[in-house]
Tab-separated table of C-alpha atoms in Angstrom:
chain	number	residue	atom	x	y	z
A	1145	MET	CA	-12.792	-22.580	18.718
A	1146	PRO	CA	-13.457	-21.261	15.192
A	1147	GLU	CA	-10.923	-22.364	12.583
A	1148	LEU	CA	-8.484	-19.801	11.206
A	1149	HIS	CA	-7.834	-20.450	7.543
A	1150	GLY	CA	-5.291	-19.454	4.922
A	1151	GLU	CA	-3.250	-16.392	5.808
A	1152	ASP	CA	-4.817	-16.496	9.270
A	1153	GLU	CA	-2.507	-19.397	10.114
A	1154	LEU	CA	0.635	-17.274	9.837
A	1155	SER	CA	2.979	-16.979	12.818
A	1156	LEU	CA	0.821	-18.042	15.742
A	1157	GLY	CA	3.690	-18.018	18.214
A	1158	ALA	CA	3.546	-15.780	21.283
A	1159	THR	CA	5.827	-12.790	21.627
A	1160	ARG	CA	8.069	-12.010	24.600
A	1161	LEU	CA	6.568	-8.941	26.210
A	1162	ASN	CA	7.692	-6.192	28.549
A	1163	ARG	CA	5.971	-6.934	31.883
A	1164	TYR	CA	6.682	-4.796	34.939
A	1165	TRP	CA	5.149	-3.421	38.127
A	1166	ASP	CA	3.816	0.111	37.630
A	1167	PRO	CA	3.790	1.977	40.952
A	1168	HIS	CA	1.480	4.690	39.575
A	1169	LEU	CA	-1.135	2.159	38.484
A	1170	SER	CA	-0.405	-0.125	41.452
A	1171	ARG	CA	-0.597	-3.192	39.274
A	1172	ARG	CA	1.377	-5.401	36.941
A	1173	THR	CA	1.542	-3.876	33.482
A	1174	VAL	CA	2.256	-5.155	29.983
A	1175	LYS	CA	3.616	-2.566	27.557
A	1176	LEU	CA	3.068	-3.372	23.878
A	1177	ARG	CA	5.178	-2.007	21.051
A	1178	PRO	CA	4.190	-2.032	17.369
A	1179	GLY	CA	3.912	-5.609	16.157
A	1180	GLU	CA	3.151	-7.073	19.597
A	1181	TYR	CA	0.003	-8.560	21.108
A	1182	CYS	CA	-1.104	-9.891	24.475
A	1183	VAL	CA	-4.007	-11.932	25.837
A	1184	SER	CA	-4.632	-11.945	29.581
A	1185	SER	CA	-6.970	-13.468	32.151
A	1186	THR	CA	-5.470	-11.619	35.126
A	1187	ASP	CA	-5.848	-8.100	36.494
A	1188	GLU	CA	-2.711	-6.839	34.745
A	1189	MET	CA	-2.988	-3.643	32.708
A	1190	LEU	CA	-2.332	-3.724	28.952
A	1191	VAL	CA	-0.750	-0.468	27.784
A	1192	THR	CA	0.379	0.846	24.420
A	1193	VAL	CA	0.825	4.090	22.490
A	1194	VAL	CA	-0.440	4.439	18.926
A	1195	ALA	CA	0.935	7.125	16.637
A	1196	SER	CA	0.118	6.223	13.018
A	1197	SER	CA	-0.647	2.645	13.967
A	1198	LEU	CA	-3.730	0.795	15.229
A	1199	ALA	CA	-4.611	-0.969	18.458
A	1200	VAL	CA	-7.334	-3.620	18.461
A	1201	CYS	CA	-8.683	-4.213	21.967
A	1202	VAL	CA	-10.851	-7.316	22.441
A	1203	ARG	CA	-12.777	-8.424	25.519
A	1204	ASP	CA	-14.827	-11.531	26.305
A	1205	ARG	CA	-17.683	-10.191	28.396
A	1206	VAL	CA	-18.579	-13.679	29.712
A	1207	LYS	CA	-15.247	-15.334	30.530
A	1208	ARG	CA	-13.440	-12.092	31.409
A	1209	ILE	CA	-10.556	-12.481	28.991
A	1210	LEU	CA	-9.012	-9.516	27.243
A	1211	GLY	CA	-6.472	-8.990	24.523
A	1212	MET	CA	-4.758	-6.275	22.555
A	1213	SER	CA	-2.890	-6.230	19.238
A	1214	HIS	CA	-0.812	-3.266	18.049
A	1215	PHE	CA	-0.064	-3.319	14.324
A	1216	MET	CA	-0.210	-1.488	11.006
A	1217	LEU	CA	-0.213	-2.439	7.327
A	1218	PRO	CA	2.910	-1.496	5.319
A	1219	THR	CA	1.022	0.225	2.512
A	1220	ILE	CA	2.989	3.484	2.602
A	1221	GLY	CA	4.316	4.149	-0.896
A	1222	LEU	CA	2.260	1.409	-2.525
A	1223	SER	CA	0.258	2.375	-5.565
A	1224	ARG	CA	-3.491	1.787	-5.305
A	1225	LEU	CA	-3.077	-0.009	-8.655
A	1226	ASP	CA	-0.644	-2.513	-7.173
A	1227	GLN	CA	-3.251	-5.030	-6.064
A	1228	HIS	CA	-0.714	-7.788	-5.507
A	1229	GLY	CA	1.342	-5.572	-3.216
A	1230	LEU	CA	-1.744	-4.446	-1.312
A	1231	GLU	CA	-2.840	-8.058	-0.797
A	1232	LEU	CA	0.623	-8.970	0.476
A	1233	ALA	CA	0.462	-6.019	2.882
A	1234	LYS	CA	-2.798	-7.395	4.269
A	1235	THR	CA	-1.017	-10.576	5.334
A	1236	CYS	CA	0.532	-8.490	8.121
A	1237	GLY	CA	-2.939	-7.739	9.435
A	1238	HIS	CA	-4.067	-11.347	9.026
A	1239	ALA	CA	-1.089	-12.555	11.056
A	1240	ALA	CA	-1.549	-9.933	13.797
A	1241	LEU	CA	-5.260	-10.522	14.377
A	1242	ALA	CA	-5.065	-14.287	13.897
A	1243	LYS	CA	-2.552	-14.485	16.755
A	1244	LEU	CA	-4.833	-12.412	18.957
A	1245	LEU	CA	-8.013	-14.395	18.281
A	1246	HIS	CA	-6.204	-17.741	18.385
A	1247	ASP	CA	-4.994	-17.086	21.932
A	1248	ILE	CA	-8.378	-15.721	23.021
A	1249	TYR	CA	-10.179	-18.802	21.694
A	1250	SER	CA	-7.669	-21.017	23.528
A	1251	TYR	CA	-9.388	-19.913	26.769
A	1252	GLY	CA	-12.656	-21.384	25.506
A	1253	CYS	CA	-14.110	-18.051	24.410
A	1254	GLU	CA	-16.896	-17.928	21.832
A	1255	GLU	CA	-17.083	-15.329	19.098
A	1256	ASP	CA	-20.593	-14.194	20.057
A	1257	SER	CA	-19.310	-13.012	23.454
A	1258	LEU	CA	-16.401	-10.988	22.068
A	1259	GLU	CA	-16.399	-7.195	21.822
A	1260	ALA	CA	-13.762	-5.007	20.207
A	1261	VAL	CA	-12.664	-1.389	20.376
A	1262	LEU	CA	-10.394	0.126	17.719
A	1263	VAL	CA	-7.957	2.956	18.451
A	1264	THR	CA	-5.883	4.799	15.863
A	1265	GLY	CA	-3.247	7.403	16.544
A	1266	GLY	CA	-3.067	10.980	15.394
A	1267	GLU	CA	-2.118	12.563	12.092
A	1268	MET	CA	1.358	13.880	12.889
A	1269	TRP	CA	3.081	12.388	9.842
A	1270	PRO	CA	0.995	12.827	6.653
A	1271	LYS	CA	2.980	10.220	4.681
A	1272	LYS	CA	1.701	7.519	7.042
A	1273	LYS	CA	-1.968	8.479	6.836
A	1274	GLN	CA	-2.761	5.911	4.131
A	1275	SER	CA	-1.357	3.125	6.285
A	1276	THR	CA	-3.551	4.240	9.187
A	1277	VAL	CA	-6.655	4.221	6.979
A	1278	ASP	CA	-5.795	0.843	5.437
A	1279	SER	CA	-5.112	-0.730	8.841
A	1280	LEU	CA	-8.425	0.515	10.215
A	1281	ASP	CA	-10.406	-0.672	7.189
A	1282	PHE	CA	-8.735	-4.065	7.357
A	1283	ALA	CA	-9.451	-4.505	11.073
A	1284	ARG	CA	-13.122	-3.654	10.602
A	1285	GLU	CA	-13.461	-6.169	7.784
A	1286	TYR	CA	-11.511	-8.896	9.568
A	1287	LEU	CA	-13.388	-8.641	12.850
A	1288	SER	CA	-16.735	-8.554	11.065
A	1289	ALA	CA	-15.824	-11.664	9.068
A	1290	HIS	CA	-14.942	-13.453	12.316
A	1291	GLY	CA	-18.123	-12.437	14.127
A	1292	VAL	CA	-16.502	-10.000	16.579
A	1293	GLU	CA	-18.697	-6.998	17.372
A	1294	ILE	CA	-17.019	-3.578	17.316
A	1295	ILE	CA	-18.548	-1.529	20.131
A	1296	GLY	CA	-16.383	1.582	19.918
A	1297	GLU	CA	-13.708	3.470	18.012
A	1298	PHE	CA	-11.291	6.229	19.045
A	1299	LEU	CA	-9.964	7.726	15.818
A	1300	GLY	CA	-7.829	10.525	14.439
A	1301	GLY	CA	-6.860	13.807	16.006
A	1302	PRO	CA	-3.530	15.657	15.983
A	1303	PHE	CA	-1.806	13.674	18.773
A	1304	PRO	CA	-0.755	10.108	19.591
A	1305	LYS	CA	-2.951	8.174	22.011
A	1306	LYS	CA	-2.043	6.159	25.070
A	1307	ILE	CA	-4.298	3.195	25.791
A	1308	TYR	CA	-4.950	1.443	29.098
A	1309	PHE	CA	-7.008	-1.760	29.141
A	1310	ASN	CA	-7.799	-4.250	31.903
A	1311	LEU	CA	-10.536	-6.600	33.016
A	1312	GLU	CA	-12.379	-3.898	34.951
A	1313	ASP	CA	-12.966	-1.920	31.733
A	1314	GLU	CA	-15.772	-2.461	29.258
A	1315	VAL	CA	-13.823	-0.207	26.914
A	1316	PRO	CA	-10.183	0.893	27.207
A	1317	TYR	CA	-9.223	4.220	28.724
A	1318	VAL	CA	-7.692	6.398	25.985
A	1319	ARG	CA	-5.925	9.726	26.404
A	1320	ALA	CA	-4.116	12.039	24.000
A	1321	LEU	CA	-0.381	12.573	24.442
A	1322	TYR	CA	0.264	16.265	23.991
A	1323	ASN	CA	3.989	15.790	24.632
A	1324	TYR	CA	5.783	12.956	22.893
A	1325	SER	CA	9.258	12.121	21.634
A	1326	GLU	CA	10.696	11.033	18.291
A	1327	THR	CA	10.992	7.544	19.775
A	1328	LEU	CA	7.400	6.902	18.663
A	1329	LYS	CA	8.272	7.599	15.036
A	1330	GLU	CA	11.512	5.625	15.241
A	1331	ARG	CA	9.724	2.540	16.592
A	1332	GLU	CA	7.043	2.696	13.924
A	1333	ASP	CA	9.621	3.187	11.169
A	1334	SER	CA	11.623	0.208	12.410
A	1335	TYR	CA	8.481	-1.940	12.572
A	1336	LEU	CA	7.371	-0.910	9.070
A	1337	LYS	CA	10.814	-1.661	7.690
A	1338	SER	CA	10.719	-5.186	9.114
A	1339	LEU	CA	7.235	-5.734	7.662
A	1340	ARG	CA	8.319	-4.629	4.209
A	1341	LEU	CA	11.220	-7.061	4.269
A	1342	GLU	CA	9.190	-9.970	5.629
A	1343	PHE	CA	5.854	-9.639	3.860
A	1344	LEU	CA	6.559	-7.610	0.728
A	1345	LEU	CA	10.147	-7.814	-0.469
A	1346	GLY	CA	10.537	-11.249	1.076
A	1347	GLN	CA	7.616	-12.706	-0.901
A	1348	ARG	CA	8.255	-11.284	-4.360
A	1349	LYS	CA	10.857	-9.627	-6.515
A	1350	THR	CA	9.902	-5.999	-6.832
A	1351	ASN	CA	11.107	-2.669	-8.150
A	1352	MET	CA	8.664	-0.662	-6.034
A	1353	ASN	CA	10.015	2.519	-4.482
A	1354	PHE	CA	8.850	2.938	-0.902
A	1355	THR	CA	8.736	6.295	0.824
A	1356	SER	CA	9.440	6.794	4.498
């Protein structure tokens, strides 16, 4: 198992996830919200919806292990000149992807057998676009630095995306959601607020003004 250094060692505990039987899919399903991740070796389906956020889907093509992390960087309202703030925001991404890879490696997976697909949401809320771009750029850099090959990307568009991923898939199934509720925005806003408190305001005194 490759070592995870520095910020990669943040918060490696597992999250309690929403698992249920989906009669339409005829299989056990795990639904991920922003800030959650899951690694699985069974035939359960990993499902999430990305709006302005990012889903990183990773599969071990040899050992048949798959994982998904749903996250975003809280860079909305941060000046591009605020390098310290931007670096603190990246710790959210380090923590999210470190958890994912840590659990994948715990199954004995090797980095040269891992493949990743990145999925971003749509562009419904212009104020969040910078966070989407920053999250995507960070994920590309992080996975490359850890030797994980990116084999596909589903990016942009005017609508959120729903993602389905299980062991039968080389890449996740992704579909646009033409009808969606404000719940998506509310969940992302709540997640971003918690990140700002934990990673930004919690780690330095600041007079930055964040926008929603």
